CSV table of C-alpha atoms in Angstrom, one decimal:
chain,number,residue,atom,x,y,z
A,1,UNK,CA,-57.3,23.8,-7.6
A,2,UNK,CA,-54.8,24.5,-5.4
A,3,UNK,CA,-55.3,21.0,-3.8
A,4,UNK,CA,-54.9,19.5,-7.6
A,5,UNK,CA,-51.3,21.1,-8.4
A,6,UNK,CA,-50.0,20.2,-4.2
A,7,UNK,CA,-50.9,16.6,-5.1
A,8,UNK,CA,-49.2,16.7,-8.5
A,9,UNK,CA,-46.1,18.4,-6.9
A,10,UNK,CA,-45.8,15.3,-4.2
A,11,UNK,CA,-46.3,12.9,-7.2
A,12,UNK,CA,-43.5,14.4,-9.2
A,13,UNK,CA,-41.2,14.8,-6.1
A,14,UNK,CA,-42.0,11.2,-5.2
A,15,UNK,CA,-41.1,10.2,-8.3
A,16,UNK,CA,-37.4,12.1,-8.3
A,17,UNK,CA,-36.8,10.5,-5.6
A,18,UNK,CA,-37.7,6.9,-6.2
A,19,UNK,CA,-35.7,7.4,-9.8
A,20,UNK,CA,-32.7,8.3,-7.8
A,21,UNK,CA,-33.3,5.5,-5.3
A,22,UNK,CA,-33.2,3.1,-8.8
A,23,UNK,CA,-30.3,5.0,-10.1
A,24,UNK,CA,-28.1,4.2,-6.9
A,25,UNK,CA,-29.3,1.0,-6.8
A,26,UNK,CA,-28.5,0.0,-10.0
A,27,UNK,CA,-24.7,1.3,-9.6
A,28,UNK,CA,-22.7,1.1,-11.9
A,29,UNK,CA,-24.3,2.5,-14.9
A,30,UNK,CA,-21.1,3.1,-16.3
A,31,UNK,CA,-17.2,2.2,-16.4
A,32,UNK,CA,-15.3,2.9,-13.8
A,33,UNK,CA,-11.5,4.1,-13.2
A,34,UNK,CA,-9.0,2.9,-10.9
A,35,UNK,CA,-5.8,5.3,-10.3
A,36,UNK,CA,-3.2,3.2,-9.2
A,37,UNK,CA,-0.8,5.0,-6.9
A,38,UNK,CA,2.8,3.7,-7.9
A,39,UNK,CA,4.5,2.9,-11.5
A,40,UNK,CA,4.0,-0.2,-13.6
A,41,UNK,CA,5.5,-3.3,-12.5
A,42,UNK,CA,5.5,-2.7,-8.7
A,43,UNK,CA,3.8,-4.9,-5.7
A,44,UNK,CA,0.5,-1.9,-5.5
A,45,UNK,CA,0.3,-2.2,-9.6
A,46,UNK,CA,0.9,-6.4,-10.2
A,47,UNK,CA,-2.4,-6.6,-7.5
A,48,UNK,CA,-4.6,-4.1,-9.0
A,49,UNK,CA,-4.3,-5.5,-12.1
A,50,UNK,CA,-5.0,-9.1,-11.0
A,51,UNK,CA,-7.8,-8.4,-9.2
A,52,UNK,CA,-9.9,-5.5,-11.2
A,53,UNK,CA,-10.8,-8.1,-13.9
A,54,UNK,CA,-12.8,-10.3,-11.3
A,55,UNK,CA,-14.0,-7.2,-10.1
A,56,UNK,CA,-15.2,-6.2,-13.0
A,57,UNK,CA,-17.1,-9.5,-14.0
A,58,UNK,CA,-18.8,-8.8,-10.4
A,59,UNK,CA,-19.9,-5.3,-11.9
A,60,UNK,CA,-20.7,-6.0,-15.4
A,61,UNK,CA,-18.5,-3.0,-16.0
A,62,UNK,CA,-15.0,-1.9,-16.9
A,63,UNK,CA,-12.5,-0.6,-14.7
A,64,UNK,CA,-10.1,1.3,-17.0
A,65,UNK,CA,-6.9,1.6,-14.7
A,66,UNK,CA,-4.0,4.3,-15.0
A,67,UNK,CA,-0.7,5.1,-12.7
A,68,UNK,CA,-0.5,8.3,-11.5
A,69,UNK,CA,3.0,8.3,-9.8
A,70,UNK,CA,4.4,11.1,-7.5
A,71,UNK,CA,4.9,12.2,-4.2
A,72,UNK,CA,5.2,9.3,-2.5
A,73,UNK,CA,1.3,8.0,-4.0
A,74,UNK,CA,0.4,11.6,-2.7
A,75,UNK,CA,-0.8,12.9,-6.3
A,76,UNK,CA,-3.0,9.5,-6.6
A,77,UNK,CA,-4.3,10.1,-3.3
A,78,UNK,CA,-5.7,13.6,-4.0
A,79,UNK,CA,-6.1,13.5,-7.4
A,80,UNK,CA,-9.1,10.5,-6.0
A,81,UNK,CA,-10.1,12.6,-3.4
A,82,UNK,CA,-10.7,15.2,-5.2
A,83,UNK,CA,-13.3,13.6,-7.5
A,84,UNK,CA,-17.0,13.3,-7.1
A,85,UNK,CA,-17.7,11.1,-4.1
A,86,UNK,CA,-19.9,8.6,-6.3
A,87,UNK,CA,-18.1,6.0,-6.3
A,88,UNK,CA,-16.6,6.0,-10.2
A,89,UNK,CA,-13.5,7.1,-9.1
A,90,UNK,CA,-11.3,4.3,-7.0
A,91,UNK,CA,-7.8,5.1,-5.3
A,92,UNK,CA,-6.0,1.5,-5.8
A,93,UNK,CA,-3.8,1.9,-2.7
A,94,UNK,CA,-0.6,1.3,-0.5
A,95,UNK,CA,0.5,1.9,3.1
A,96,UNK,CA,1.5,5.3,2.4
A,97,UNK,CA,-1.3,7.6,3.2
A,98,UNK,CA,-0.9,6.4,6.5
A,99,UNK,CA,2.2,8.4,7.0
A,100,UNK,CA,1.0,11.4,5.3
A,101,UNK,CA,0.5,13.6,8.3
A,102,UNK,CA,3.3,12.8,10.7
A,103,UNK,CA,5.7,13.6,7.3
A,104,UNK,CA,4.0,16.6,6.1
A,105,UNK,CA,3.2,14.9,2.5
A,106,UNK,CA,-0.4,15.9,3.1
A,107,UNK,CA,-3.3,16.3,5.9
A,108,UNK,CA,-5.3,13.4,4.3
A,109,UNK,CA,-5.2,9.6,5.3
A,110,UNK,CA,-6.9,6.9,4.8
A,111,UNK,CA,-9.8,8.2,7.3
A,112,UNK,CA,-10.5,10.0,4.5
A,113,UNK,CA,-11.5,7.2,2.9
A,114,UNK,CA,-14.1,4.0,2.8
A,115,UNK,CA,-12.0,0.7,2.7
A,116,UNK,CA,-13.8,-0.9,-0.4
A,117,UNK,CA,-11.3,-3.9,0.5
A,118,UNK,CA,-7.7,-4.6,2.4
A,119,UNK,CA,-6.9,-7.3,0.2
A,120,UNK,CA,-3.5,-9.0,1.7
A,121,UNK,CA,-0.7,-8.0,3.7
A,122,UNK,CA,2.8,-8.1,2.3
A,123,UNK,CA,6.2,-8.8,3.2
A,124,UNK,CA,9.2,-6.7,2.6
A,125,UNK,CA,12.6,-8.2,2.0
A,126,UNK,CA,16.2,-6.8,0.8
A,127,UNK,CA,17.1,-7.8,-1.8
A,128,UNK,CA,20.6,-7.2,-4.0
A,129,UNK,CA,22.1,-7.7,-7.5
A,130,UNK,CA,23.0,-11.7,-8.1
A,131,UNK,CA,26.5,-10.6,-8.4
A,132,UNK,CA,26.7,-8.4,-5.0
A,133,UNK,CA,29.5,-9.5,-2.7
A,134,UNK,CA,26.8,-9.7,-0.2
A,135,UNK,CA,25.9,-12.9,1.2
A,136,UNK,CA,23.6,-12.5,4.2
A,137,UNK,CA,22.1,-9.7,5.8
A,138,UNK,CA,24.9,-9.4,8.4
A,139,UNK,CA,27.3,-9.0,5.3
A,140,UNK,CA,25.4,-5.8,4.1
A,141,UNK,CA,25.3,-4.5,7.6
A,142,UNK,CA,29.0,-4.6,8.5
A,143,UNK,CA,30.0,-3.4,5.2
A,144,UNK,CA,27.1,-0.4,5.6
A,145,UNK,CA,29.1,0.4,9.2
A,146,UNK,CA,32.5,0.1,8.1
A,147,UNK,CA,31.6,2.4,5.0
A,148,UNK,CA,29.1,5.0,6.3
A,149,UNK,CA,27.0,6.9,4.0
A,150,UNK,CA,28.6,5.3,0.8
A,151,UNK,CA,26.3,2.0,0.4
A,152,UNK,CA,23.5,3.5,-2.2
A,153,UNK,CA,19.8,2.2,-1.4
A,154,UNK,CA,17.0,2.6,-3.6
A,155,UNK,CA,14.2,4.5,-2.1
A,156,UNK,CA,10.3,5.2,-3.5
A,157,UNK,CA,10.2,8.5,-1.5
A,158,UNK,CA,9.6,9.4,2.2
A,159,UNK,CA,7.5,7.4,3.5
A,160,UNK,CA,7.8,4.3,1.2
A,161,UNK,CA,8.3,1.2,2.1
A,162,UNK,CA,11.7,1.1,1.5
A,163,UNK,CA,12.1,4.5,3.4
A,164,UNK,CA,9.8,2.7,6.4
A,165,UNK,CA,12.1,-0.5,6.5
A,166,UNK,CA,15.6,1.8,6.2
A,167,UNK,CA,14.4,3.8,9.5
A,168,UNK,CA,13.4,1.2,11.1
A,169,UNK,CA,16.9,-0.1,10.6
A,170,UNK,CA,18.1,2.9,11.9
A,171,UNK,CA,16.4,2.3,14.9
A,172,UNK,CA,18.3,-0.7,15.9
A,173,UNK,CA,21.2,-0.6,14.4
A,174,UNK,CA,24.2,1.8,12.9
A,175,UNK,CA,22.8,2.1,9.0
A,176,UNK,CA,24.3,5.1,7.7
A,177,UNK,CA,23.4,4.7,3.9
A,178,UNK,CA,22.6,7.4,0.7
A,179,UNK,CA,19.3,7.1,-0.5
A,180,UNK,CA,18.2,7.3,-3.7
A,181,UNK,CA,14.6,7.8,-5.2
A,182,UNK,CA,13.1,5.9,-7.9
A,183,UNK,CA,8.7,6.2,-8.5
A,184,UNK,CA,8.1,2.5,-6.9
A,185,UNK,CA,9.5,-0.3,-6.3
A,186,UNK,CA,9.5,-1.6,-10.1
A,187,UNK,CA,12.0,1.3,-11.8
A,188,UNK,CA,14.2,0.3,-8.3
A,189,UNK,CA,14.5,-3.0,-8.9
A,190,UNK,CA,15.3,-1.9,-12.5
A,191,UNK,CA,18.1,0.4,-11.4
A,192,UNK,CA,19.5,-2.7,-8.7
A,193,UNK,CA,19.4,-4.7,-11.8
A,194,UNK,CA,21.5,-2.2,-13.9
A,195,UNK,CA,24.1,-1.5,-10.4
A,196,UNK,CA,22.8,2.0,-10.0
A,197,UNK,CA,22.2,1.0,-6.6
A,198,UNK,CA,23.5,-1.4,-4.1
A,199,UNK,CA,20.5,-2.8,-2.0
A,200,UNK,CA,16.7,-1.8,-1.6
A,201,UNK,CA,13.7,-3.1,0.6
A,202,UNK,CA,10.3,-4.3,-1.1
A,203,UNK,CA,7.7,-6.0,-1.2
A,204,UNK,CA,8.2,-9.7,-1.8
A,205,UNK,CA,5.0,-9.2,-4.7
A,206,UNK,CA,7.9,-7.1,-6.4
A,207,UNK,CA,10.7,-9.4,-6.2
A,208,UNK,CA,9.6,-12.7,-6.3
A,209,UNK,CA,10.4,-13.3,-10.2
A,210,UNK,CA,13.3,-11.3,-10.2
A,211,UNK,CA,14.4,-13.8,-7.3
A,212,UNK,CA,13.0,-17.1,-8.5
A,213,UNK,CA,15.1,-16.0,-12.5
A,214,UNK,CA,18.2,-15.5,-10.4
A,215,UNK,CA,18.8,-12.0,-11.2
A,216,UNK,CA,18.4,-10.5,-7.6
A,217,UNK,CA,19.8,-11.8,-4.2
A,218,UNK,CA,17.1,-12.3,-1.5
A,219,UNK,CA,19.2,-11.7,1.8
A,220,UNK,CA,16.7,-11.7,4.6
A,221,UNK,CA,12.8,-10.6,4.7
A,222,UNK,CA,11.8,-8.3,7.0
A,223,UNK,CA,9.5,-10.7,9.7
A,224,UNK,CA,9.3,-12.6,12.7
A,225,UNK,CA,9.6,-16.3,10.8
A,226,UNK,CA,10.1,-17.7,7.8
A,227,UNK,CA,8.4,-17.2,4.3
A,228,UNK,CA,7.4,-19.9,2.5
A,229,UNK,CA,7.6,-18.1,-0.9
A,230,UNK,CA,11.1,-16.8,0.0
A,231,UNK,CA,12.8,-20.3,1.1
A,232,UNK,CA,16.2,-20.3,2.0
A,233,UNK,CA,15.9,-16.6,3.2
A,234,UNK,CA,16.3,-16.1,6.6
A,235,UNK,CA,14.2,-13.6,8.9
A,236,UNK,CA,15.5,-10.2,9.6
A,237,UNK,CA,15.2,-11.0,13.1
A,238,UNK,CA,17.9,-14.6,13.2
A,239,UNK,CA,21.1,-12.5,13.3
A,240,UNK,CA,19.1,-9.3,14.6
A,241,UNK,CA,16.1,-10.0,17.1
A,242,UNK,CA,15.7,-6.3,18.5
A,243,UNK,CA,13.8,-6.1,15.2
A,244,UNK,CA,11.1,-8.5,16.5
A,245,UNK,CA,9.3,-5.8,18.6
A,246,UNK,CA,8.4,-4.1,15.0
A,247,UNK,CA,6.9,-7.6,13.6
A,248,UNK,CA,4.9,-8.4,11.9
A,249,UNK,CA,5.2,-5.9,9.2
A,250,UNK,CA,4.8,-5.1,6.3
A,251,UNK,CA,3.1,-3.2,3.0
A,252,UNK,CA,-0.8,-3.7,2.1
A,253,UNK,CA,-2.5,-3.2,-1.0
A,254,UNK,CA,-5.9,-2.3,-1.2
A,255,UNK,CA,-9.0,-0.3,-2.7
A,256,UNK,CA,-10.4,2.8,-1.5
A,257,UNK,CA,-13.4,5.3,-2.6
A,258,UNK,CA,-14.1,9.1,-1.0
A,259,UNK,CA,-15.4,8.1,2.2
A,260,UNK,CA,-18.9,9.8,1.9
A,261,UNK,CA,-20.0,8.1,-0.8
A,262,UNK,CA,-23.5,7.2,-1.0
A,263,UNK,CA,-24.3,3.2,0.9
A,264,UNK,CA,-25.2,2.2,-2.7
A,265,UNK,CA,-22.0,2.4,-4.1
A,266,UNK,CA,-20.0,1.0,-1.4
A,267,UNK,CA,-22.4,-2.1,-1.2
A,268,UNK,CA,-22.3,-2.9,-4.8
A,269,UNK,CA,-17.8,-2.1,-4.9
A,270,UNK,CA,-17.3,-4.2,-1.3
A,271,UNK,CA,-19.7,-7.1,-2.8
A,272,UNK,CA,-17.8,-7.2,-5.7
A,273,UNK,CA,-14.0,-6.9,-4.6
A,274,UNK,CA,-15.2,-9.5,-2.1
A,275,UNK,CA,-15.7,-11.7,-4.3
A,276,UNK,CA,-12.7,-11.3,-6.6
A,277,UNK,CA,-10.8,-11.4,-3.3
A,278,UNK,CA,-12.3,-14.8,-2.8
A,279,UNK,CA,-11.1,-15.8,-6.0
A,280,UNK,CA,-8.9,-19.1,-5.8
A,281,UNK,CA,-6.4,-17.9,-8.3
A,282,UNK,CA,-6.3,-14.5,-7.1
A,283,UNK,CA,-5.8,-16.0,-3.1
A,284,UNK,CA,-2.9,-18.7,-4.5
A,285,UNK,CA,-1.1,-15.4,-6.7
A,286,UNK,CA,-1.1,-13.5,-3.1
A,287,UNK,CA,0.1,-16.0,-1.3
A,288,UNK,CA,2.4,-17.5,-4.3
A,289,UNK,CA,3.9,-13.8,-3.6
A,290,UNK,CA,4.6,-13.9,-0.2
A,291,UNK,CA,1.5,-12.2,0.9
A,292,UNK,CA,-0.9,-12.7,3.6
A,293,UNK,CA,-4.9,-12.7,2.6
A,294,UNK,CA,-7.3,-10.4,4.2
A,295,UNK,CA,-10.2,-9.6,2.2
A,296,UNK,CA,-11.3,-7.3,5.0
A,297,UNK,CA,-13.5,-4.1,4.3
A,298,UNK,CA,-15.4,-1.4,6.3
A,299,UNK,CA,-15.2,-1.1,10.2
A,300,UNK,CA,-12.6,-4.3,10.1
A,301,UNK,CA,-10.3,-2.9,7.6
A,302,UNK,CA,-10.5,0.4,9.6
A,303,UNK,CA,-9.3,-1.1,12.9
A,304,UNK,CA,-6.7,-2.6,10.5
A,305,UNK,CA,-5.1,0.6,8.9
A,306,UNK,CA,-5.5,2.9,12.4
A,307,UNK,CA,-3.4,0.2,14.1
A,308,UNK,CA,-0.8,0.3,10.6
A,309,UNK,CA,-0.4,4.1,11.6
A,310,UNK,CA,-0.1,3.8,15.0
A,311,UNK,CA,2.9,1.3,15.0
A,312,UNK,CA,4.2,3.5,11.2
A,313,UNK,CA,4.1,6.3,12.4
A,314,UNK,CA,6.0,6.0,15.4
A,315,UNK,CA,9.1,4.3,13.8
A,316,UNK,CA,9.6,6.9,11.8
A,317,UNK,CA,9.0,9.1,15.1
A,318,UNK,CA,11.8,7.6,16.7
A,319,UNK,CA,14.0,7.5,13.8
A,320,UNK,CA,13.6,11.1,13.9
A,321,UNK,CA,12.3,11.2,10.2
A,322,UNK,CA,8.8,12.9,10.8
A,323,UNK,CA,7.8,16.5,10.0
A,324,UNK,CA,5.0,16.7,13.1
A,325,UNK,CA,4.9,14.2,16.0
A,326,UNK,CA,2.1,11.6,15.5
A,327,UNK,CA,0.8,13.0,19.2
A,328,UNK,CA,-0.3,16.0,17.3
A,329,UNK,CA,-2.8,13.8,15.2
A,330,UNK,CA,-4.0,11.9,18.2
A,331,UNK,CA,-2.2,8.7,16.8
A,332,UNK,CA,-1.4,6.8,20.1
A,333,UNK,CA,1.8,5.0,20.8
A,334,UNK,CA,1.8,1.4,20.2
């Protein structure tokens, strides 16, 4: 008897667990969201929103997308972390989380994450109103020195890319300017557009239709050579070269789930955003934008983002901008 009801019990139990096994496998069994960290109309939101449909045609399910802004993408970051780790929830991210620590925004980074994919690698540039007085780079810089702290540029926050680019200025060269905040690049180019500001650093993804309409100056982009989106802009490094030991740099955009997720779920995600990455249109819309491909995941896109904080976090290190020293994290000198 007793025999009977053991056998019975290891049949039911077998049977949990081989309907689980089916459940993970077939993942998703539902829609999916995707929080994107920054505002409408910036580099982080134009790429999730081109890629997620080819995502989702890979799943068979929806990804309903929303912008949760704030904190320089620290709410977005936390608000995905602290969801179940079953892969529903997906943090559609920037560079920032990699300067968390060293600026006291947070104790999370990306090693708190699974890469689900890196998809490309951006390039920042300056840009300023069409009707700035501002011709080239080296005009903004001597007008910047000879009027210090006066010369407004737009900012997304500590630890934005904007902020990263202006102390790595610093770094170099005399650039005593004001900065003001804005919740991603879109609202600052906005606010450039309507003079509240004078100058701010994006990504090209951001700029490249406000430059190609006319309405914004490109004056240099932040790299070690040219940009074939950007022609006719110089690099940051012809009337400056000290900037070359910083470059290449530049923002990424990517998708990310609560590392511990189960194996299921990250195959079926990487699979899929692999193949949107692969995408033709997507690949000639990154690169139309001034961005580099990757399409990197897992233990590659890892090696990727610790190197991103290493060389981050240090700039802003010697700047003198960070809360905590990026030695207290372990995050070695580049």
């Amino acid at each position: 008897m007793h025999t009977k009801h053991l056998i019975g019990a290891v049949a039911a139990l077998s049977m949990t667990f081989a309907a689980g096994a089916g459940m993970a496998a077939d993942f998703p069994t539902k829609d999916l969201q995707g929080v994107i960290m920054w505002g409408a109309g910036g580099a982080t939101d134009v790429v999730a929103r081109a890629v997620t449909p080819l995502a989702e045609k890979a799943l068979g399910k929806s990804i309903v997308l929303t912008n949760k802004t704030g904190g320089t993408g620290a709410i977005a970051t936390a608000y995905v972390r602290s969801r179940p780790s079953d892969g529903y929830t997906m943090l559609y991210g920037a560079e920032n989380p990699q300067m968390y620590k060293v600026l006291g925004l947070a104790e999370i980074d990306y090693d708190n994450y699974y890469a689900v994919n890196v998809l490309a690698r951006g390039v920042a540039v300056v840009v300023v109103n069409a009707d700035s007085p501002w011709k080239t780079f080296k005009d903004l810089v001597a007008d910047v020195q000879k009027r210090p702290g006066q010369v407004k540029m737009g900012t997304t926050g500590v630890g934005g890319l904007p902020h990263t680019v202006g102390s790595m200025l610093k770094t170099v060269i005399k650039f005593d300017v004001t900065a003001v905040p804005f919740d991603g690049e879109g609202p600052g180019i906005t606010a450039l557009l309507g003079n509240h500001i004078e100058f701010i650093p994006v990504g090209i993804g951001a700029a490249a239709e406000h430059v190609k309409s006319g309405r914004v100056r490109a004056l240099s982009v932040v790299n070690d050579q040219p940009v074939a989106s950007m022609p006719g802009v110089p690099p940051i490094v012809a009337d400056f070269p000290a900037f070359g030991k910083y470059l290449p740099w530049g923002p990424f955009y990517g998708v990310f789930i609560n590392r511990d997720t189960p194996d299921a779920a990250k195959t079926a995600l990487t699979a899929a955003f692999k193949k949107a990455a692969d995408d033709p249109k997507f690949a000639e819309m990154m690169q139309s934008r001034g961005n580099v491909m990757m399409n990197i995941s897992g233990a590659e896109a890892d090696k990727f983002l610790t190197k991103w904080r290493s060389v981050s976090s240090w700039i802003l290190q010697d700047a003198g901008v960070t809360k905590e020293s990026p030695e207290k994290f372990g995050i070695p000198k580049p």
